[in-house]
PDB file of N, CA and C in Angstrom:
ATOM      1  N   ASP N   1      -6.691  26.386  -4.720  1.00 71.00           N
ATOM      2  CA  ASP N   1      -5.983  27.344  -3.933  1.00 71.00           C
ATOM      3  C   ASP N   1      -5.328  26.660  -2.850  1.00 71.00           C
ATOM      4  N   SER N   2      -5.753  25.183  -2.559  1.00 75.00           N
ATOM      5  CA  SER N   2      -5.169  24.866  -1.272  1.00 75.00           C
ATOM      6  C   SER N   2      -3.374  24.784  -1.135  1.00 75.00           C
ATOM      7  N   ASP N   3      -3.230  24.897   0.131  1.00 77.00           N
ATOM      8  CA  ASP N   3      -1.664  24.429   0.050  1.00 77.00           C
ATOM      9  C   ASP N   3      -0.662  23.056  -0.012  1.00 77.00           C
ATOM     10  N   TYR N   4      -2.099  22.282  -0.261  1.00 72.00           N
ATOM     11  CA  TYR N   4      -1.356  20.891  -0.710  1.00 72.00           C
ATOM     12  C   TYR N   4      -1.832  20.455  -2.021  1.00 72.00           C
ATOM     13  N   ASP N   5      -0.663  19.898  -2.637  1.00 77.00           N
ATOM     14  CA  ASP N   5      -0.487  19.646  -4.173  1.00 77.00           C
ATOM     15  C   ASP N   5      -1.526  18.770  -4.409  1.00 77.00           C
ATOM     16  N   TYR N   6      -1.371  17.601  -3.285  1.00 78.00           N
ATOM     17  CA  TYR N   6      -2.589  16.546  -3.891  1.00 78.00           C
ATOM     18  C   TYR N   6      -3.192  16.197  -2.676  1.00 78.00           C
ATOM     19  N   TYR N   7      -4.339  15.269  -2.754  1.00 79.00           N
ATOM     20  CA  TYR N   7      -5.583  14.934  -1.874  1.00 79.00           C
ATOM     21  C   TYR N   7      -5.109  13.340  -2.490  1.00 79.00           C
ATOM     22  N   ILE N   8      -4.578  12.558  -1.609  1.00 85.00           N
ATOM     23  CA  ILE N   8      -4.008  10.998  -1.439  1.00 85.00           C
ATOM     24  C   ILE N   8      -5.044  10.496  -0.394  1.00 85.00           C
ATOM     25  N   HIS N   9      -5.916   9.774  -0.804  1.00 82.00           N
ATOM     26  CA  HIS N   9      -6.482   8.851   0.266  1.00 82.00           C
ATOM     27  C   HIS N   9      -6.489   7.385   0.067  1.00 82.00           C
ATOM     28  N   ILE N  10      -6.157   6.796   0.901  1.00 85.00           N
ATOM     29  CA  ILE N  10      -6.192   5.413   0.951  1.00 85.00           C
ATOM     30  C   ILE N  10      -7.247   4.902   1.776  1.00 85.00           C
ATOM     31  N   ASN N  11      -7.715   3.219   0.940  1.00 82.00           N
ATOM     32  CA  ASN N  11      -8.592   2.424   1.476  1.00 82.00           C
ATOM     33  C   ASN N  11      -8.634   1.094   0.578  1.00 82.00           C
ATOM     34  N   ASP N  12      -9.227   0.456   0.931  1.00 82.00           N
ATOM     35  CA  ASP N  12      -9.076  -0.930  -0.091  1.00 82.00           C
ATOM     36  C   ASP N  12     -10.616  -1.295  -0.296  1.00 82.00           C
ATOM     37  N   ASN N  13     -10.928  -2.412  -0.828  1.00 84.00           N
ATOM     38  CA  ASN N  13     -12.204  -3.048  -1.123  1.00 84.00           C
ATOM     39  C   ASN N  13     -12.349  -4.224  -2.091  1.00 84.00           C
ATOM     40  N   ASP N  14     -13.020  -4.782  -2.183  1.00 84.00           N
ATOM     41  CA  ASP N  14     -12.965  -6.166  -3.253  1.00 84.00           C
ATOM     42  C   ASP N  14     -13.612  -6.127  -4.430  1.00 84.00           C
ATOM     43  N   ARG N  15     -13.069  -4.862  -4.888  1.00 84.00           N
ATOM     44  CA  ARG N  15     -13.342  -4.603  -6.622  1.00 84.00           C
ATOM     45  C   ARG N  15     -14.467  -4.762  -6.964  1.00 84.00           C
ATOM     46  N   THR N  16     -15.498  -4.949  -6.150  1.00 88.00           N
ATOM     47  CA  THR N  16     -16.884  -5.101  -6.915  1.00 88.00           C
ATOM     48  C   THR N  16     -17.641  -3.565  -6.220  1.00 88.00           C
ATOM     49  N   TRP N  17     -17.240  -3.365  -5.309  1.00 80.00           N
ATOM     50  CA  TRP N  17     -17.944  -1.989  -4.548  1.00 80.00           C
ATOM     51  C   TRP N  17     -16.867  -1.423  -3.474  1.00 80.00           C
ATOM     52  N   ASP N  18     -17.011   0.017  -3.458  1.00 78.00           N
ATOM     53  CA  ASP N  18     -16.020   0.971  -2.635  1.00 78.00           C
ATOM     54  C   ASP N  18     -16.197   0.715  -1.268  1.00 78.00           C
ATOM     55  N   TRP N  19     -15.837  -0.270  -0.440  1.00 76.00           N
ATOM     56  CA  TRP N  19     -16.497  -0.797   0.839  1.00 76.00           C
ATOM     57  C   TRP N  19     -15.351  -0.093   2.101  1.00 76.00           C
ATOM     58  N   ASP N  20     -14.840   0.694   1.949  1.00 79.00           N
ATOM     59  CA  ASP N  20     -13.610   1.584   2.596  1.00 79.00           C
ATOM     60  C   ASP N  20     -13.038   0.624   3.714  1.00 79.00           C
ATOM     61  N   PHE N  21     -12.614  -0.638   3.285  1.00 82.00           N
ATOM     62  CA  PHE N  21     -11.933  -1.684   4.286  1.00 82.00           C
ATOM     63  C   PHE N  21     -10.534  -0.770   4.584  1.00 82.00           C
ATOM     64  N   PHE N  22      -9.805  -0.885   5.531  1.00 84.00           N
ATOM     65  CA  PHE N  22      -8.777  -0.411   5.888  1.00 84.00           C
ATOM     66  C   PHE N  22      -7.740  -1.091   4.639  1.00 84.00           C
ATOM     67  N   CYS N  23      -6.455  -0.144   4.502  1.00 88.00           N
ATOM     68  CA  CYS N  23      -5.631  -0.272   3.187  1.00 88.00           C
ATOM     69  C   CYS N  23      -4.889  -1.578   3.387  1.00 88.00           C
ATOM     70  N   GLY N  24      -5.011  -2.287   2.070  1.00 89.00           N
ATOM     71  CA  GLY N  24      -4.259  -3.211   1.958  1.00 89.00           C
ATOM     72  C   GLY N  24      -5.033  -4.749   2.775  1.00 89.00           C
ATOM     73  N   SER N  25      -6.120  -4.492   3.158  1.00 87.00           N
ATOM     74  CA  SER N  25      -6.590  -5.875   3.406  1.00 87.00           C
ATOM     75  C   SER N  25      -7.303  -6.609   2.487  1.00 87.00           C
ATOM     76  N   HIS N  26      -7.506  -6.298   1.066  1.00 88.00           N
ATOM     77  CA  HIS N  26      -7.903  -7.349   0.181  1.00 88.00           C
ATOM     78  C   HIS N  26      -6.924  -6.978  -0.969  1.00 88.00           C
ATOM     79  N   THR N  27      -6.299  -6.081  -1.175  1.00 92.00           N
ATOM     80  CA  THR N  27      -5.407  -6.300  -2.231  1.00 92.00           C
ATOM     81  C   THR N  27      -4.185  -5.598  -1.994  1.00 92.00           C
ATOM     82  N   PHE N  28      -3.510  -6.460  -0.803  1.00 94.00           N
ATOM     83  CA  PHE N  28      -2.332  -6.030  -0.093  1.00 94.00           C
ATOM     84  C   PHE N  28      -1.135  -5.534  -1.338  1.00 94.00           C
ATOM     85  N   LEU N  29      -1.061  -6.749  -2.195  1.00 95.00           N
ATOM     86  CA  LEU N  29       0.148  -6.151  -3.142  1.00 95.00           C
ATOM     87  C   LEU N  29      -0.099  -5.060  -3.762  1.00 95.00           C
ATOM     88  N   ASP N  30      -1.193  -4.731  -4.437  1.00 93.00           N
ATOM     89  CA  ASP N  30      -1.374  -3.921  -5.125  1.00 93.00           C
ATOM     90  C   ASP N  30      -1.213  -2.278  -3.957  1.00 93.00           C
ATOM     91  N   TYR N  31      -1.480  -2.764  -2.787  1.00 94.00           N
ATOM     92  CA  TYR N  31      -0.881  -1.128  -1.758  1.00 94.00           C
ATOM     93  C   TYR N  31       0.183  -1.073  -1.984  1.00 94.00           C
ATOM     94  N   VAL N  32       1.213  -2.413  -1.649  1.00 96.00           N
ATOM     95  CA  VAL N  32       2.537  -2.259  -1.712  1.00 96.00           C
ATOM     96  C   VAL N  32       2.831  -1.337  -2.899  1.00 96.00           C
ATOM     97  N   GLU N  33       2.476  -1.854  -4.129  1.00 95.00           N
ATOM     98  CA  GLU N  33       3.192  -1.096  -5.373  1.00 95.00           C
ATOM     99  C   GLU N  33       2.485   0.299  -5.472  1.00 95.00           C
ATOM    100  N   PHE N  34       1.570   0.633  -4.914  1.00 94.00           N
ATOM    101  CA  PHE N  34       0.931   1.958  -4.905  1.00 94.00           C
ATOM    102  C   PHE N  34       1.885   3.055  -3.835  1.00 94.00           C
ATOM    103  N   LEU N  35       2.312   2.231  -2.785  1.00 96.00           N
ATOM    104  CA  LEU N  35       3.251   3.104  -2.092  1.00 96.00           C
ATOM    105  C   LEU N  35       4.822   3.244  -2.536  1.00 96.00           C
ATOM    106  N   TYR N  36       4.974   2.052  -3.337  1.00 97.00           N
ATOM    107  CA  TYR N  36       6.466   2.091  -4.114  1.00 97.00           C
ATOM    108  C   TYR N  36       6.337   3.406  -5.187  1.00 97.00           C
ATOM    109  N   TYR N  37       5.252   3.819  -5.871  1.00 97.00           N
ATOM    110  CA  TYR N  37       5.087   4.594  -6.766  1.00 97.00           C
ATOM    111  C   TYR N  37       5.099   5.799  -6.155  1.00 97.00           C
ATOM    112  N   LEU N  38       4.529   6.064  -5.125  1.00 95.00           N
ATOM    113  CA  LEU N  38       4.409   7.127  -4.565  1.00 95.00           C
ATOM    114  C   LEU N  38       5.969   7.645  -3.979  1.00 95.00           C
ATOM    115  N   LYS N  39       6.377   6.414  -3.261  1.00 96.00           N
ATOM    116  CA  LYS N  39       7.983   6.873  -2.652  1.00 96.00           C
ATOM    117  C   LYS N  39       9.030   6.911  -3.933  1.00 96.00           C
ATOM    118  N   LYS N  40       8.930   6.252  -5.108  1.00 96.00           N
ATOM    119  CA  LYS N  40       9.814   6.242  -6.716  1.00 96.00           C
ATOM    120  C   LYS N  40       9.208   7.889  -6.871  1.00 96.00           C
ATOM    121  N   PHE N  41       8.314   8.414  -6.988  1.00 94.00           N
ATOM    122  CA  PHE N  41       8.196   9.811  -7.822  1.00 94.00           C
ATOM    123  C   PHE N  41       8.423  10.918  -6.359  1.00 94.00           C
ATOM    124  N   ASN N  42       8.643  10.493  -5.046  1.00 94.00           N
ATOM    125  CA  ASN N  42       9.473  11.375  -3.636  1.00 94.00           C
ATOM    126  C   ASN N  42       8.024  11.867  -3.203  1.00 94.00           C
ATOM    127  N   TYR N  43       7.433  11.343  -3.217  1.00 91.00           N
ATOM    128  CA  TYR N  43       5.816  11.766  -2.298  1.00 91.00           C
ATOM    129  C   TYR N  43       6.123  11.862  -0.871  1.00 91.00           C
ATOM    130  N   ASP N  44       5.827  12.970  -0.321  1.00 87.00           N
ATOM    131  CA  ASP N  44       6.348  12.992   1.118  1.00 87.00           C
ATOM    132  C   ASP N  44       5.378  13.958   1.908  1.00 87.00           C
ATOM    133  N   ARG N  45       4.138  14.083   1.558  1.00 85.00           N
ATOM    134  CA  ARG N  45       3.399  14.618   1.946  1.00 85.00           C
ATOM    135  C   ARG N  45       2.327  13.755   2.943  1.00 85.00           C
ATOM    136  N   PHE N  46       1.365  13.986   2.920  1.00 85.00           N
ATOM    137  CA  PHE N  46      -0.159  13.418   3.298  1.00 85.00           C
ATOM    138  C   PHE N  46      -0.831  12.474   2.583  1.00 85.00           C
ATOM    139  N   LEU N  47      -0.950  11.388   3.397  1.00 87.00           N
ATOM    140  CA  LEU N  47      -2.161  10.385   3.122  1.00 87.00           C
ATOM    141  C   LEU N  47      -3.184  10.447   3.971  1.00 87.00           C
ATOM    142  N   THR N  48      -4.533  10.611   3.483  1.00 85.00           N
ATOM    143  CA  THR N  48      -5.510  10.443   4.466  1.00 85.00           C
ATOM    144  C   THR N  48      -6.576   9.261   4.135  1.00 85.00           C
ATOM    145  N   SER N  49      -6.727   8.840   5.167  1.00 84.00           N
ATOM    146  CA  SER N  49      -7.858   7.735   5.368  1.00 84.00           C
ATOM    147  C   SER N  49      -9.236   7.870   4.845  1.00 84.00           C
ATOM    148  N   ASP N  50      -9.430   6.926   3.925  1.00 80.00           N
ATOM    149  CA  ASP N  50     -10.778   6.971   3.734  1.00 80.00           C
ATOM    150  C   ASP N  50     -11.587   5.840   3.420  1.00 80.00           C
ATOM    151  N   THR N  51     -11.668   5.536   4.827  1.00 79.00           N
ATOM    152  CA  THR N  51     -12.373   4.311   5.541  1.00 79.00           C
ATOM    153  C   THR N  51     -13.528   4.960   6.135  1.00 79.00           C
ATOM    154  N   HIS N  52     -14.431   3.815   6.005  1.00 73.00           N
ATOM    155  CA  HIS N  52     -16.188   4.292   6.611  1.00 73.00           C
ATOM    156  C   HIS N  52     -16.270   2.912   7.989  1.00 73.00           C
ATOM    157  N   PRO N  53     -15.713   3.129   8.750  1.00 69.00           N
ATOM    158  CA  PRO N  53     -15.939   1.853   9.834  1.00 69.00           C
ATOM    159  C   PRO N  53     -17.066   1.873  10.667  1.00 69.00           C
ATOM    160  N   THR N  54     -18.122   1.427  10.039  1.00 74.00           N
ATOM    161  CA  THR N  54     -19.451   1.622  11.005  1.00 74.00           C
ATOM    162  C   THR N  54     -19.733   0.265  11.518  1.00 74.00           C
ATOM    163  N   ARG N  55     -18.973  -0.723  11.223  1.00 75.00           N
ATOM    164  CA  ARG N  55     -18.930  -1.719  11.755  1.00 75.00           C
ATOM    165  C   ARG N  55     -17.931  -2.234  12.706  1.00 75.00           C
ATOM    166  N   TRP N  56     -16.797  -1.567  12.515  1.00 80.00           N
ATOM    167  CA  TRP N  56     -15.684  -1.590  13.336  1.00 80.00           C
ATOM    168  C   TRP N  56     -15.446  -0.601  14.434  1.00 80.00           C
ATOM    169  N   ASP N  57     -14.263  -0.704  15.198  1.00 85.00           N
ATOM    170  CA  ASP N  57     -14.071   0.467  15.875  1.00 85.00           C
ATOM    171  C   ASP N  57     -13.250   1.230  15.260  1.00 85.00           C
ATOM    172  N   ILE N  58     -13.493   2.411  15.524  1.00 84.00           N
ATOM    173  CA  ILE N  58     -13.150   3.889  14.391  1.00 84.00           C
ATOM    174  C   ILE N  58     -11.879   4.021  14.647  1.00 84.00           C
ATOM    175  N   LYS N  59     -11.261   4.086  15.869  1.00 88.00           N
ATOM    176  CA  LYS N  59      -9.672   4.215  16.349  1.00 88.00           C
ATOM    177  C   LYS N  59      -9.140   3.112  15.699  1.00 88.00           C
ATOM    178  N   GLU N  60      -9.294   1.890  15.992  1.00 90.00           N
ATOM    179  CA  GLU N  60      -8.761   0.569  15.500  1.00 90.00           C
ATOM    180  C   GLU N  60      -8.510   1.266  14.077  1.00 90.00           C
ATOM    181  N   MET N  61      -9.634   1.061  13.263  1.00 86.00           N
ATOM    182  CA  MET N  61      -9.588   1.147  11.859  1.00 86.00           C
ATOM    183  C   MET N  61      -8.356   2.381  11.430  1.00 86.00           C
ATOM    184  N   PHE N  62      -8.321   3.449  12.079  1.00 87.00           N
ATOM    185  CA  PHE N  62      -7.495   4.279  11.024  1.00 87.00           C
ATOM    186  C   PHE N  62      -5.842   4.085  12.032  1.00 87.00           C
ATOM    187  N   ALA N  63      -6.057   3.286  12.988  1.00 91.00           N
ATOM    188  CA  ALA N  63      -4.743   3.040  13.550  1.00 91.00           C
ATOM    189  C   ALA N  63      -4.105   1.965  12.734  1.00 91.00           C
ATOM    190  N   ILE N  64      -4.906   0.871  12.380  1.00 90.00           N
ATOM    191  CA  ILE N  64      -4.627   0.064  11.561  1.00 90.00           C
ATOM    192  C   ILE N  64      -3.626   0.729   9.918  1.00 90.00           C
ATOM    193  N   ASN N  65      -4.623   1.488   9.657  1.00 90.00           N
ATOM    194  CA  ASN N  65      -4.222   2.224   8.092  1.00 90.00           C
ATOM    195  C   ASN N  65      -2.667   2.787   8.383  1.00 90.00           C
ATOM    196  N   THR N  66      -2.518   3.142   9.702  1.00 92.00           N
ATOM    197  CA  THR N  66      -1.319   4.242   9.736  1.00 92.00           C
ATOM    198  C   THR N  66      -0.172   3.082  10.148  1.00 92.00           C
ATOM    199  N   ARG N  67      -0.569   2.200  10.761  1.00 95.00           N
ATOM    200  CA  ARG N  67       0.414   0.984  11.050  1.00 95.00           C
ATOM    201  C   ARG N  67       1.164   0.282   9.735  1.00 95.00           C
ATOM    202  N   LEU N  68      -0.094   0.009   9.053  1.00 94.00           N
ATOM    203  CA  LEU N  68       0.173  -1.095   8.154  1.00 94.00           C
ATOM    204  C   LEU N  68       0.706  -0.015   6.934  1.00 94.00           C
ATOM    205  N   THR N  69       0.466   0.805   6.699  1.00 94.00           N
ATOM    206  CA  THR N  69       1.042   2.232   5.694  1.00 94.00           C
ATOM    207  C   THR N  69       2.842   2.158   6.067  1.00 94.00           C
ATOM    208  N   GLN N  70       2.691   2.621   7.248  1.00 96.00           N
ATOM    209  CA  GLN N  70       4.329   2.850   7.635  1.00 96.00           C
ATOM    210  C   GLN N  70       5.202   1.620   7.890  1.00 96.00           C
ATOM    211  N   LYS N  71       4.653   0.273   8.004  1.00 97.00           N
ATOM    212  CA  LYS N  71       5.575  -1.235   7.893  1.00 97.00           C
ATOM    213  C   LYS N  71       5.785  -1.435   6.436  1.00 97.00           C
ATOM    214  N   VAL N  72       4.866  -0.870   5.599  1.00 97.00           N
ATOM    215  CA  VAL N  72       5.135  -1.288   4.148  1.00 97.00           C
ATOM    216  C   VAL N  72       6.264  -0.195   4.024  1.00 97.00           C
ATOM    217  N   TRP N  73       5.764   0.830   4.013  1.00 97.00           N
ATOM    218  CA  TRP N  73       6.979   1.886   3.873  1.00 97.00           C
ATOM    219  C   TRP N  73       8.472   1.731   4.095  1.00 97.00           C
ATOM    220  N   ASN N  74       8.470   1.212   5.336  1.00 97.00           N
ATOM    221  CA  ASN N  74       9.576   0.852   5.663  1.00 97.00           C
ATOM    222  C   ASN N  74      10.545  -0.283   5.487  1.00 97.00           C
ATOM    223  N   LEU N  75       9.255  -1.352   4.886  1.00 98.00           N
ATOM    224  CA  LEU N  75       9.733  -2.603   3.957  1.00 98.00           C
ATOM    225  C   LEU N  75      10.149  -2.120   2.697  1.00 98.00           C
ATOM    226  N   LEU N  76       9.911  -0.983   2.321  1.00 98.00           N
ATOM    227  CA  LEU N  76      10.302  -0.765   0.811  1.00 98.00           C
ATOM    228  C   LEU N  76      11.596  -0.424   0.921  1.00 98.00           C
ATOM    229  N   ASP N  77      12.083   0.669   1.779  1.00 97.00           N
ATOM    230  CA  ASP N  77      13.492   0.768   2.207  1.00 97.00           C
ATOM    231  C   ASP N  77      14.220   0.086   2.533  1.00 97.00           C
ATOM    232  N   ARG N  78      13.782  -1.119   3.003  1.00 97.00           N
ATOM    233  CA  ARG N  78      14.586  -2.422   3.426  1.00 97.00           C
ATOM    234  C   ARG N  78      15.359  -3.111   2.108  1.00 97.00           C
ATOM    235  N   ILE N  79      14.045  -3.420   1.617  1.00 97.00           N
ATOM    236  CA  ILE N  79      14.186  -3.926   0.127  1.00 97.00           C
ATOM    237  C   ILE N  79      15.141  -3.114  -0.723  1.00 97.00           C
ATOM    238  N   GLY N  80      14.849  -2.198  -0.995  1.00 97.00           N
ATOM    239  CA  GLY N  80      15.465  -1.122  -1.664  1.00 97.00           C
ATOM    240  C   GLY N  80      14.899  -0.857  -2.897  1.00 97.00           C
ATOM    241  N   MET N  81      14.503   0.405  -3.300  1.00 97.00           N
ATOM    242  CA  MET N  81      13.560   0.840  -4.381  1.00 97.00           C
ATOM    243  C   MET N  81      14.150   0.386  -5.610  1.00 97.00           C
ATOM    244  N   ASP N  82      15.615   0.112  -5.769  1.00 97.00           N
ATOM    245  CA  ASP N  82      16.521  -0.447  -7.043  1.00 97.00           C
ATOM    246  C   ASP N  82      15.843  -1.980  -7.080  1.00 97.00           C
ATOM    247  N   GLU N  83      16.193  -2.436  -6.313  1.00 96.00           N
ATOM    248  CA  GLU N  83      15.990  -4.069  -6.198  1.00 96.00           C
ATOM    249  C   GLU N  83      14.220  -4.003  -6.768  1.00 96.00           C
ATOM    250  N   ILE N  84      13.364  -3.421  -6.380  1.00 96.00           N
ATOM    251  CA  ILE N  84      11.974  -3.554  -6.426  1.00 96.00           C
ATOM    252  C   ILE N  84      11.519  -3.087  -7.675  1.00 96.00           C
ATOM    253  N   ALA N  85      12.478  -2.023  -8.558  1.00 96.00           N
ATOM    254  CA  ALA N  85      12.199  -1.670  -9.820  1.00 96.00           C
ATOM    255  C   ALA N  85      12.926  -2.664 -10.709  1.00 96.00           C
ATOM    256  N   ARG N  86      13.966  -3.572 -10.312  1.00 95.00           N
ATOM    257  CA  ARG N  86      14.403  -4.492 -11.158  1.00 95.00           C
ATOM    258  C   ARG N  86      13.057  -5.725 -11.435  1.00 95.00           C
ATOM    259  N   GLN N  87      12.431  -6.166 -10.249  1.00 94.00           N
ATOM    260  CA  GLN N  87      11.464  -6.899 -10.199  1.00 94.00           C
ATOM    261  C   GLN N  87      10.605  -6.531 -10.978  1.00 94.00           C
ATOM    262  N   ILE N  88      10.032  -5.252 -10.966  1.00 92.00           N
ATOM    263  CA  ILE N  88       8.913  -5.023 -11.717  1.00 92.00           C
ATOM    264  C   ILE N  88       9.465  -4.908 -13.406  1.00 92.00           C
ATOM    265  N   ASN N  89      10.815  -5.022 -13.564  1.00 93.00           N
ATOM    266  CA  ASN N  89      10.999  -4.612 -15.197  1.00 93.00           C
ATOM    267  C   ASN N  89      11.246  -6.120 -15.587  1.00 93.00           C
ATOM    268  N   THR N  90      11.284  -6.932 -14.884  1.00 93.00           N
ATOM    269  CA  THR N  90      11.883  -8.545 -15.326  1.00 93.00           C
ATOM    270  C   THR N  90      10.653  -9.217 -16.111  1.00 93.00           C
ATOM    271  N   ASP N  91      10.948 -10.132 -16.770  1.00 92.00           N
ATOM    272  CA  ASP N  91       9.784 -10.792 -17.702  1.00 92.00           C
ATOM    273  C   ASP N  91       9.549 -12.296 -17.240  1.00 92.00           C
ATOM    274  N   ASP N  92      10.620 -12.669 -15.920  1.00 95.00           N
ATOM    275  CA  ASP N  92      10.679 -13.502 -15.057  1.00 95.00           C
ATOM    276  C   ASP N  92       9.500 -13.790 -14.078  1.00 95.00           C
ATOM    277  N   TYR N  93       8.608 -14.047 -14.676  1.00 93.00           N
ATOM    278  CA  TYR N  93       7.334 -14.281 -13.319  1.00 93.00           C
ATOM    279  C   TYR N  93       7.647 -14.878 -12.444  1.00 93.00           C
ATOM    280  N   MET N  94       8.094 -16.075 -12.638  1.00 96.00           N
ATOM    281  CA  MET N  94       8.355 -16.843 -11.762  1.00 96.00           C
ATOM    282  C   MET N  94       9.647 -16.575 -10.615  1.00 96.00           C
ATOM    283  N   SER N  95      10.565 -16.137 -11.015  1.00 94.00           N
ATOM    284  CA  SER N  95      11.619 -15.382 -10.266  1.00 94.00           C
ATOM    285  C   SER N  95      10.977 -14.222  -9.153  1.00 94.00           C
ATOM    286  N   THR N  96       9.963 -13.616  -9.818  1.00 95.00           N
ATOM    287  CA  THR N  96       9.413 -12.272  -9.453  1.00 95.00           C
ATOM    288  C   THR N  96       8.324 -12.692  -8.009  1.00 95.00           C
ATOM    289  N   TRP N  97       7.475 -13.971  -8.394  1.00 96.00           N
ATOM    290  CA  TRP N  97       6.726 -14.268  -7.425  1.00 96.00           C
ATOM    291  C   TRP N  97       7.880 -14.497  -6.591  1.00 96.00           C
ATOM    292  N   ARG N  98       8.937 -15.470  -6.727  1.00 96.00           N
ATOM    293  CA  ARG N  98       9.831 -15.841  -5.361  1.00 96.00           C
ATOM    294  C   ARG N  98       9.874 -14.648  -4.846  1.00 96.00           C
ATOM    295  N   PHE N  99      10.615 -13.692  -5.271  1.00 97.00           N
ATOM    296  CA  PHE N  99      10.992 -12.576  -4.516  1.00 97.00           C
ATOM    297  C   PHE N  99       9.909 -11.866  -3.917  1.00 97.00           C
ATOM    298  N   VAL N 100       8.478 -12.010  -4.040  1.00 96.00           N
ATOM    299  CA  VAL N 100       7.070 -11.384  -3.568  1.00 96.00           C
ATOM    300  C   VAL N 100       7.411 -12.317  -2.186  1.00 96.00           C
ATOM    301  N   GLU N 101       7.014 -13.527  -2.510  1.00 97.00           N
ATOM    302  CA  GLU N 101       7.085 -14.504  -1.386  1.00 97.00           C
ATOM    303  C   GLU N 101       8.263 -14.050  -0.051  1.00 97.00           C
ATOM    304  N   GLU N 102       9.498 -14.195  -0.628  1.00 97.00           N
ATOM    305  CA  GLU N 102      10.484 -14.353   0.292  1.00 97.00           C
ATOM    306  C   GLU N 102      10.594 -12.704   1.015  1.00 97.00           C
ATOM    307  N   ASN N 103      10.341 -11.624   0.191  1.00 97.00           N
ATOM    308  CA  ASN N 103      10.696  -9.913   0.880  1.00 97.00           C
ATOM    309  C   ASN N 103       9.649  -9.158   0.954  1.00 97.00           C
ATOM    310  N   ILE N 104       8.491  -9.912   0.248  1.00 96.00           N
ATOM    311  CA  ILE N 104       7.209  -8.909   0.734  1.00 96.00           C
ATOM    312  C   ILE N 104       6.254  -9.742   1.566  1.00 96.00           C
ATOM    313  N   LEU N 105       5.939 -11.025   1.562  1.00 96.00           N
ATOM    314  CA  LEU N 105       4.954 -11.666   2.278  1.00 96.00           C
ATOM    315  C   LEU N 105       5.787 -12.438   3.440  1.00 96.00           C
ATOM    316  N   ASN N 106       7.143 -12.527   3.406  1.00 94.00           N
ATOM    317  CA  ASN N 106       8.248 -13.409   4.260  1.00 94.00           C
ATOM    318  C   ASN N 106       8.003 -14.316   4.500  1.00 94.00           C
ATOM    319  N   LEU N 107       7.668 -15.429   3.294  1.00 94.00           N
ATOM    320  CA  LEU N 107       7.145 -16.736   3.258  1.00 94.00           C
ATOM    321  C   LEU N 107       8.423 -17.685   3.072  1.00 94.00           C
ATOM    322  N   LYS N 108       9.458 -17.840   4.212  1.00 84.00           N
ATOM    323  CA  LYS N 108      10.611 -18.466   4.107  1.00 84.00           C
ATOM    324  C   LYS N 108      10.580 -19.708   4.609  1.00 84.00           C
TER     325      LYS N 108
END
């Protein structure tokens, strides 16, 4: 009955417990891939932050979620969705990792 099609919330964890860390802080490449698929399927609605900053500054926690998400979203545009799809669909693991180093992690 909601006006919203989906409720997508972002956070991160260490895969042993849902610690509600800020997005991408432990599983950065997974987060990049997650945003890639949102973009691929033309998701342009809301993301909400499911973080629980009991030990950190709450405003900064949400600022990091927003800033990092926007930077990754823009990075996907700069790289190009077709190029990312090509990398996902290749069987050349070493070439794909080189692509990640140079284009996503900016390790040149």
